[in-house]
PDB file of C-alpha atoms in Angstrom:
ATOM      1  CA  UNK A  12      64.244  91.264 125.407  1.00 44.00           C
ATOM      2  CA  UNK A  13      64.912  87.636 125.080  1.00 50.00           C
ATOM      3  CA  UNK A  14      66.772  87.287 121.877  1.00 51.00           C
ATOM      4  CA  UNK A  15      67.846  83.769 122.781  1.00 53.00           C
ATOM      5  CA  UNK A  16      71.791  85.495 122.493  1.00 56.00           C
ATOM      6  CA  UNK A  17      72.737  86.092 126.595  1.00 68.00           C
ATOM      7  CA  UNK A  18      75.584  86.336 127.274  1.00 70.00           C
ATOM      8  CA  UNK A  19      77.013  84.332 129.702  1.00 78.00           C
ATOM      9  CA  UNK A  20      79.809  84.997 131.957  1.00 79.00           C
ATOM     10  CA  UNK A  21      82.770  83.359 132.908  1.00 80.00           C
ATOM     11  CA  UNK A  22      85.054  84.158 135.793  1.00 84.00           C
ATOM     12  CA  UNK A  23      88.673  82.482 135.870  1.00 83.00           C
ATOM     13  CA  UNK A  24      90.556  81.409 138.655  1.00 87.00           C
ATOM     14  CA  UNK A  25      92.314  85.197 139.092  1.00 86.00           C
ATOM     15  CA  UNK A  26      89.042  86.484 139.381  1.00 84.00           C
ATOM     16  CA  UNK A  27      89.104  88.223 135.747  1.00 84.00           C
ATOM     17  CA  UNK A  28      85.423  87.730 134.603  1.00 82.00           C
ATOM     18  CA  UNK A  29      84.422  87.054 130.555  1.00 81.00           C
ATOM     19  CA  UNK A  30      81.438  87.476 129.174  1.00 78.00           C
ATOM     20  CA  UNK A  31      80.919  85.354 125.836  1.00 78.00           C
ATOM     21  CA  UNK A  32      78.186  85.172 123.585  1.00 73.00           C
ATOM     22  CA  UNK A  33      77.023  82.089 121.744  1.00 68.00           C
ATOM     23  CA  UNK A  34      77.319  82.163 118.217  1.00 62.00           C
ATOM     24  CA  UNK A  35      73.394  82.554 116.236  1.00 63.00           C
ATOM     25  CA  UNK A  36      71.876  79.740 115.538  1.00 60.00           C
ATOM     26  CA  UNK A  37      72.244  80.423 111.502  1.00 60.00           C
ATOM     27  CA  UNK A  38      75.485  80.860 111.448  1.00 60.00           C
ATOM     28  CA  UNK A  39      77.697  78.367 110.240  1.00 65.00           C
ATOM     29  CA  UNK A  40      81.742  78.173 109.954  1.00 70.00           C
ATOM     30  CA  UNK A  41      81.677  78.533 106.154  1.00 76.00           C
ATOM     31  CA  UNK A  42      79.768  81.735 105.836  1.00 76.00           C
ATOM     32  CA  UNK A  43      82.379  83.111 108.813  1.00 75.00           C
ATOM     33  CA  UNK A  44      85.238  82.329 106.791  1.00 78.00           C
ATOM     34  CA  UNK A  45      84.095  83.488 103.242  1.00 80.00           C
ATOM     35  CA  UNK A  46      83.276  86.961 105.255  1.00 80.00           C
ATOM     36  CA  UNK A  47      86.599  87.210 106.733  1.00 80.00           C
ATOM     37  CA  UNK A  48      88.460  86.353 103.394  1.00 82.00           C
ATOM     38  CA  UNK A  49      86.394  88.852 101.834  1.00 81.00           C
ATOM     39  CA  UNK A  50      86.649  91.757 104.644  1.00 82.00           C
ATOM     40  CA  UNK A  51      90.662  90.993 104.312  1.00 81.00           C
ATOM     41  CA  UNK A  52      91.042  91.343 100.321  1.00 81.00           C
ATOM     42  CA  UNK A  53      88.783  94.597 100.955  1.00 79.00           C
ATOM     43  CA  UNK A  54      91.464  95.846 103.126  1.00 77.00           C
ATOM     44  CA  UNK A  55      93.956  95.030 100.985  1.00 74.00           C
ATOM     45  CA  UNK A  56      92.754  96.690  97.795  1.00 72.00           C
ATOM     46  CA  UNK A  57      92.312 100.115  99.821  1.00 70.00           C
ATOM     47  CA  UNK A  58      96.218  99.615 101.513  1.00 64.00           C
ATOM     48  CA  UNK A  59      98.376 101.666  99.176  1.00 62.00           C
ATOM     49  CA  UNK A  60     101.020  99.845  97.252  1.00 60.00           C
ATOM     50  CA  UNK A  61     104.375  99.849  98.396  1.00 59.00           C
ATOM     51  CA  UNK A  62     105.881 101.338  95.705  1.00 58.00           C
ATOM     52  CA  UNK A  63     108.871 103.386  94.619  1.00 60.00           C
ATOM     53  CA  UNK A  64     108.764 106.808  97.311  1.00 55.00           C
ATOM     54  CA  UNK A  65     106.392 104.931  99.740  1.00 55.00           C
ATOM     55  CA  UNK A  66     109.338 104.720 102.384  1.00 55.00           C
ATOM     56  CA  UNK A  67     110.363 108.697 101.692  1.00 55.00           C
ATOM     57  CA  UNK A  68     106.751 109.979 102.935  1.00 53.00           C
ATOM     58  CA  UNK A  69     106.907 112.089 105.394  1.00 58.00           C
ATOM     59  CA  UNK A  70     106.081 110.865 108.816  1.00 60.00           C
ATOM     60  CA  UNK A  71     106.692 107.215 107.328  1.00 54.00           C
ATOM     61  CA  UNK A  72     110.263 106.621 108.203  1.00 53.00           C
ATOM     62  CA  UNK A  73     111.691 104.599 110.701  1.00 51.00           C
TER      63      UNK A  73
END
């Protein structure tokens, strides 16, 4: 289907070949960001603190 999203690709001069995407039409650099930011402090409030014992789990030291 013609979704107006082909990808396109792009071989370099090793002979690797890329395929990229353009970026929707709606989407705009602002709306990317505040996503990311809010994906980030999502995955930071589910991390476990490092707190007293953290280090002494088992399987945790180094």
């Amino acid at each position: 289907m013609g979704s107006g999203l082909e990808a396109e690709a792009i071989v370099t001069e090793d002979g690797r070949v890329h395929m990229r995407r353009p970026a929707p039409s709606n989407c705009d650099g602002d709306a990317v960001a505040r996503r990311r930011d809010n994906v980030a402090a999502a995955v930071a409030q589910r991390r476990p603190a490092a707190g007293p014992g953290f280090a002494q789990d088992p399987g945790m030291e180094r």
